[in-house]
Amino acid sequence: MDYNAAFAGMKVIDLSGGVAGPSCAMMLAQHGADVIKVETPHNGGDWSRILGRTYQEHSAFSLYGTLGKRSVALDLKTPEGKEILWRLVRGADVFIEGFRPGTIQRYGFGYDAVSAKEPGIIYYSISGFGQTGPLAARPAMDPVLQAFIGIVTENKGEHDQHPHRIAISLIDMFSGLLGFQAIATSLYVRREQKVKQGRFIELSLMHGGAMLSSIRMIANYLERGTTQRTSMPNGVFNTADGQINITMVRPTDWRPFCEAIEQAQLLDDPRFSTHPARATNLDELYVVLRPILAARTTGWLSERLTAKGIMNGRVNSYQEFLMEEQVAATGIMSWLAQPGVPELVPMPNIPGLPALESGTKRAHAPILGEHTRDVLAEHGYSTGEIETLFDKKVVAGG
């Protein structure tokens, strides 16, 4: 077994859309699995392809979620489409679906039906609120679950005190990793079995978001909704030329912090001189500190805080982050050419794997249906049969 291709020889059928399911399947592709992404030939395919700004048949969401896969555009509402999918399922190791609960069963590809033909298959279902319960049928995306779980309530603006959604697809991405670990663990166990046994795995964004929030959720519950604040100044502060994040967790950080910002008199101020006093007067401490920090440049503060062992970081834009020397030095990013995108795309490399390289299968995000003809031919369809399916608009793409 090769570390760089742990799932080489594995066949994955990915019927999920959006971010959580596709990012899970993408990780399987990055580790060597042959992931066949099945998309509808209508309305642009996987809806992640049309989220935000589009680049022909891609968006930022689909560039990440399709990386390393093969795309087949297939109409599952037709008898011919269903027959094609059954052929694809033959010999598959993993089946991933992300439809609203009940939909995949109506198509005829629920776990019972698929496992009856492929008993060893790992069947993974990802949904918003879960497969059962009063909210199961409700459509849901990351922002809805952030609000439902309590993440939005916790993320109040410092100045407006209004709850805000965290802008990244936080729950989706974390749920994708949870799904990957559950499938990867199942495949590892199955490899040791004499008789390969499949299983059904379910994950909801609600579950993924709860796991993501577990520490804060536990603290908030035990403290009855008012989480204890640290007695040290923490957060984002304006500087003379930008903003800086300062993070302190130990009471022993107070003296070196005051020395770093050249405010030794605060050490003797009875309002702030002890750990309990700072906790009592924390808001007043912020009032004192903000103009002091705002009078200094970010670079001056960062250099002195770092020298004193105080955690800090300049508040960057994504563009500024990508240009940081530390990013280049660690090699965590690759810049990839992708179809329809007029410039190179920054893509984080996968930990434990070689860096992504333009022109390789791992680094290619396919357009809708790019591999339809090839995949159909591999699964026993003649050239004439394939062209008939295209003429009938059962399939689309390459």
XYZ file of C-alpha atoms in Angstrom:
398
model
C 0.000 0.000 0.000
C 1.318 3.413 -1.025
C 1.012 6.305 1.448
C 0.310 8.594 -1.509
C -2.564 6.443 -2.818
C -4.041 4.534 0.102
C -7.340 3.979 -1.716
C -5.971 3.102 -5.152
C -8.274 0.547 -6.786
C -11.290 1.746 -4.787
C -14.354 2.822 -6.772
C -16.539 5.586 -5.348
C -19.893 6.732 -6.713
C -20.554 10.306 -5.592
C -24.100 11.602 -5.967
C -23.716 14.431 -3.468
C -23.901 18.137 -4.229
C -22.834 21.357 -2.570
C -19.826 21.252 -0.251
C -20.037 18.687 2.578
C -20.552 15.533 0.503
C -18.358 16.545 -2.444
C -15.453 17.605 -0.200
C -15.635 14.214 1.543
C -15.497 12.392 -1.810
C -12.743 14.734 -3.006
C -10.533 13.580 -0.133
C -11.058 9.964 -1.220
C -10.019 10.946 -4.756
C -6.921 12.693 -3.437
C -5.918 9.461 -1.704
C -6.141 7.420 -4.886
C -9.771 6.312 -5.217
C -11.522 6.468 -8.591
C -14.347 8.845 -7.722
C -17.106 9.077 -10.317
C -19.154 12.185 -9.652
C -22.697 11.747 -10.947
C -24.432 15.047 -11.701
C -27.697 15.988 -13.341
C -27.261 17.192 -16.948
C -29.811 19.938 -16.245
C -29.544 23.399 -14.658
C -25.755 23.418 -14.520
C -25.213 20.097 -12.719
C -24.144 20.095 -9.081
C -25.519 23.355 -7.692
C -22.110 24.181 -6.220
C -21.060 25.009 -9.788
C -23.336 28.073 -9.794
C -22.715 29.434 -6.272
C -21.230 32.926 -6.294
C -19.184 34.073 -9.245
C -18.958 31.482 -12.005
C -16.132 30.670 -14.401
C -17.839 28.880 -17.287
C -18.857 25.616 -15.544
C -17.120 26.244 -12.223
C -17.292 28.344 -9.093
C -14.865 28.488 -6.167
C -17.050 25.873 -4.459
C -16.916 23.345 -7.301
C -13.218 23.903 -8.001
C -12.525 22.486 -4.561
C -15.273 19.870 -4.409
C -14.583 18.218 -7.780
C -10.792 18.086 -7.571
C -9.422 14.740 -8.745
C -12.805 13.252 -9.696
C -14.388 12.159 -12.952
C -17.695 13.815 -13.827
C -20.642 12.040 -15.466
C -23.813 13.992 -16.309
C -26.753 11.618 -15.939
C -30.541 12.065 -15.676
C -31.680 9.749 -12.891
C -35.335 10.537 -13.593
C -35.205 8.372 -16.708
C -35.198 4.563 -16.863
C -32.046 4.677 -18.950
C -30.356 6.898 -16.381
C -31.205 4.493 -13.601
C -29.820 1.586 -15.616
C -26.563 3.473 -16.156
C -26.234 4.159 -12.445
C -26.774 0.487 -11.641
C -23.916 -0.342 -13.983
C -21.725 2.231 -12.242
C -22.619 0.805 -8.839
C -21.476 -2.670 -9.922
C -18.207 -3.370 -8.113
C -18.239 -0.033 -6.249
C -16.710 0.206 -2.793
C -18.381 3.427 -1.644
C -21.703 5.092 -2.472
C -22.235 8.708 -1.382
C -25.549 10.540 -1.606
C -26.649 13.941 -0.380
C -30.258 14.248 -1.481
C -33.027 15.396 0.822
C -34.094 12.417 2.975
C -36.400 10.075 1.055
C -35.330 11.249 -2.416
C -32.708 8.595 -3.097
C -35.200 5.896 -2.042
C -37.711 7.232 -4.588
C -35.032 6.945 -7.246
C -34.603 3.316 -6.215
C -31.057 3.616 -4.803
C -31.587 3.534 -1.057
C -29.232 1.526 1.128
C -31.375 -1.597 1.089
C -31.551 -1.650 -2.712
C -27.852 -0.903 -3.281
C -26.539 -3.234 -0.579
C -28.736 -6.046 -1.907
C -26.665 -5.948 -5.104
C -23.353 -4.915 -3.499
C -23.320 -6.336 0.054
C -19.833 -5.024 0.788
C -20.557 -1.410 -0.129
C -19.930 1.475 2.277
C -23.027 3.630 1.874
C -22.795 7.225 3.145
C -25.710 9.664 3.438
C -25.178 13.340 4.225
C -28.138 15.655 4.926
C -28.976 18.910 6.673
C -30.956 17.853 9.739
C -30.652 14.058 9.543
C -32.650 11.218 8.005
C -35.345 11.171 10.700
C -37.113 13.626 13.007
C -39.502 16.563 12.517
C -36.974 18.682 10.559
C -35.574 15.934 8.331
C -37.381 17.131 5.202
C -36.317 20.769 5.572
C -33.696 22.049 3.124
C -30.624 23.365 4.887
C -27.222 24.823 4.101
C -24.289 25.845 6.263
C -25.659 29.297 7.282
C -28.964 27.770 8.428
C -27.179 25.223 10.625
C -24.838 27.863 12.047
C -27.938 29.705 13.208
C -29.764 26.579 14.423
C -26.869 25.195 16.472
C -25.957 28.456 18.233
C -22.797 29.429 16.362
C -24.391 32.634 15.034
C -25.542 33.640 18.516
C -22.010 33.201 19.838
C -20.531 35.250 17.004
C -21.839 38.684 17.978
C -20.201 41.749 16.518
C -18.098 43.629 19.052
C -19.562 46.990 18.089
C -23.106 46.152 16.991
C -23.739 43.147 19.276
C -25.670 41.593 16.383
C -25.320 37.844 15.704
C -23.352 37.132 12.519
C -22.806 34.071 10.387
C -19.167 33.007 10.013
C -18.466 33.649 6.339
C -16.619 30.428 5.473
C -18.472 27.125 4.881
C -17.485 26.115 8.364
C -19.869 23.235 9.048
C -19.738 21.933 5.478
C -15.960 21.619 5.457
C -15.768 20.035 8.901
C -18.571 17.619 8.031
C -16.686 16.662 4.871
C -13.690 15.673 6.977
C -15.913 13.756 9.408
C -17.412 11.848 6.500
C -13.975 11.099 5.084
C -12.718 9.696 8.384
C -15.838 7.544 8.808
C -15.540 6.111 5.289
C -11.756 5.714 5.506
C -12.051 3.864 8.814
C -14.737 1.601 7.344
C -12.581 0.775 4.328
C -9.650 -0.012 6.623
C -11.762 -2.428 8.656
C -13.278 -3.990 5.561
C -9.851 -4.735 4.124
C -9.219 -7.039 7.089
C -12.476 -8.964 6.628
C -12.531 -12.333 4.903
C -16.110 -11.689 3.834
C -16.449 -8.015 2.964
C -19.264 -6.446 4.956
C -20.743 -3.126 4.012
C -22.403 -0.624 6.268
C -24.654 2.406 6.288
C -23.141 5.647 7.626
C -25.214 8.748 8.239
C -24.055 12.281 8.986
C -26.018 15.502 9.136
C -24.722 19.042 9.035
C -26.484 19.428 12.367
C -24.320 16.645 13.812
C -21.140 17.978 12.204
C -21.820 21.487 13.476
C -22.471 20.178 16.991
C -19.143 18.343 16.986
C -17.396 21.424 15.651
C -18.906 23.474 18.488
C -18.447 20.895 21.246
C -16.007 22.772 23.526
C -17.847 26.084 23.338
C -21.201 24.300 23.636
C -20.137 22.433 26.778
C -18.777 25.605 28.383
C -21.865 27.604 27.469
C -24.214 24.956 28.827
C -22.371 24.499 32.105
C -22.136 28.259 32.574
C -25.816 28.753 31.703
C -25.308 30.857 28.633
C -22.738 33.318 29.949
C -19.326 31.913 29.132
C -16.602 33.105 31.472
C -14.332 35.685 29.928
C -10.586 35.551 30.254
C -8.999 38.114 32.556
C -6.516 39.039 29.834
C -7.109 41.394 26.901
C -7.776 39.235 23.836
C -9.158 39.949 20.404
C -8.678 42.220 17.411
C -7.317 45.708 18.024
C -6.915 48.647 15.662
C -3.361 49.798 15.068
C -1.893 52.859 13.383
C -1.801 51.057 10.027
C -4.222 48.146 10.290
C -5.335 45.611 12.865
C -3.725 42.951 15.022
C -5.025 39.920 16.876
C -3.604 39.424 20.374
C -4.247 36.165 22.228
C -3.254 35.526 25.855
C -4.368 32.643 28.056
C -2.095 32.693 31.118
C -2.077 35.293 33.919
C 1.727 35.245 33.657
C 1.389 36.885 30.213
C 0.322 40.178 31.810
C 3.748 41.482 32.810
C 5.502 40.721 29.486
C 2.505 42.181 27.633
C 2.728 45.461 29.542
C 6.490 45.573 28.994
C 6.071 44.893 25.276
C 3.689 47.819 24.785
C 5.754 50.068 27.102
C 2.978 50.497 29.669
C 4.666 49.294 32.865
C 2.454 51.596 34.963
C -0.465 49.242 34.349
C 1.290 46.648 36.513
C 0.737 48.846 39.559
C -2.756 50.035 38.679
C -5.028 48.399 41.313
C -7.737 47.898 38.706
C -5.476 45.625 36.648
C -2.595 44.488 38.855
C -4.060 41.092 39.773
C -5.840 38.333 37.919
C -9.151 38.818 39.799
C -8.945 42.595 39.417
C -8.551 42.380 35.658
C -11.512 40.002 35.454
C -13.652 42.520 37.357
C -12.460 45.516 35.324
C -11.928 43.935 31.918
C -14.130 46.356 29.995
C -12.330 49.298 31.606
C -8.996 47.695 30.684
C -10.056 47.580 27.036
C -10.948 51.278 27.159
C -7.421 52.026 28.415
C -5.622 49.740 25.979
C -7.329 50.523 22.687
C -5.909 54.027 22.148
C -2.475 52.841 23.266
C -2.441 50.054 20.680
C -4.008 52.270 18.014
C -1.071 54.667 18.298
C 1.461 51.976 17.284
C 1.988 50.231 13.968
C 1.146 46.590 13.518
C 4.777 45.740 12.809
C 6.034 47.491 15.946
C 3.488 45.717 18.130
C 4.016 42.315 16.523
C 7.794 42.445 16.839
C 7.718 43.401 20.509
C 4.897 41.054 21.487
C 6.590 38.143 19.731
C 9.865 38.881 21.509
C 8.001 38.617 24.828
C 6.299 35.346 23.861
C 2.837 36.871 23.386
C 0.775 35.246 20.618
C -0.248 37.714 17.947
C -0.936 38.021 14.245
C -1.583 40.758 11.745
C -5.169 40.743 10.478
C -4.741 39.803 6.817
C -7.006 39.593 3.840
C -6.869 36.286 1.976
C -4.800 38.000 -0.707
C -2.311 39.192 1.903
C -2.163 35.740 3.463
C -1.343 34.122 0.116
C 1.586 36.523 -0.318
C 3.052 35.872 3.152
C 6.646 34.590 3.172
C 5.672 31.931 5.705
C 3.145 30.460 3.282
C 5.772 30.131 0.556
C 8.361 28.757 2.979
C 6.091 25.952 4.180
C 4.804 24.981 0.726
C 1.213 24.599 1.867
C -0.286 26.118 -1.306
C -0.233 25.129 -4.965
C -1.320 27.334 -7.853
C -3.354 25.368 -10.375
C -4.623 25.932 -13.899
C -8.312 24.998 -14.100
C -10.792 24.876 -17.001
C -12.647 28.134 -17.532
C -10.665 30.085 -14.939
C -8.564 32.886 -16.469
C -5.768 32.733 -13.881
C -4.074 30.225 -11.598
C -6.164 29.076 -8.635
C -4.653 28.930 -5.108
C -5.326 25.484 -3.625
C -4.124 24.171 -0.251
C -2.152 20.950 -0.530
C -3.493 17.847 1.224
C -1.477 16.982 4.369
C 0.518 13.782 3.931
C 0.333 13.861 0.119
C 2.621 15.308 -2.575
C 1.946 18.881 -3.622
C -0.771 19.318 -6.245
C 0.534 19.909 -9.777
C -1.368 21.375 -12.718
C -2.047 18.833 -15.434
C -2.319 15.847 -13.097
C -5.563 13.986 -12.333
C -5.411 14.901 -8.642
C -5.183 18.595 -9.474
C -7.904 18.743 -12.125
C -11.449 19.928 -11.428
C -13.601 18.471 -14.242
C -16.290 20.415 -16.048
C -19.826 19.038 -16.035
C -19.952 15.604 -17.682
C -16.339 15.785 -18.824
C -15.867 12.008 -18.528
C -19.348 10.803 -19.487
C -18.345 9.030 -22.691
C -15.263 7.412 -21.192
C -17.095 6.129 -18.124
C -20.007 4.755 -20.164
C -17.584 2.954 -22.477
C -15.774 1.473 -19.467
C -19.086 0.124 -18.212
C -20.038 -1.749 -21.356
C -21.858 0.769 -23.538
C -21.087 0.699 -27.255
C -20.373 3.852 -29.241
C -23.820 3.678 -30.833
C -25.557 3.226 -27.477
C -23.655 6.162 -26.035
C -24.638 8.460 -28.902
C -28.280 7.392 -28.536
C -28.181 8.317 -24.845
C -26.747 11.731 -25.770
C -29.431 12.228 -28.427
C -32.148 11.405 -25.871
C -30.500 13.819 -23.391
C -30.205 11.091 -20.782
C -26.535 12.021 -20.512
C -24.456 15.068 -21.348
C -20.877 16.263 -21.399
C -17.707 14.842 -22.920
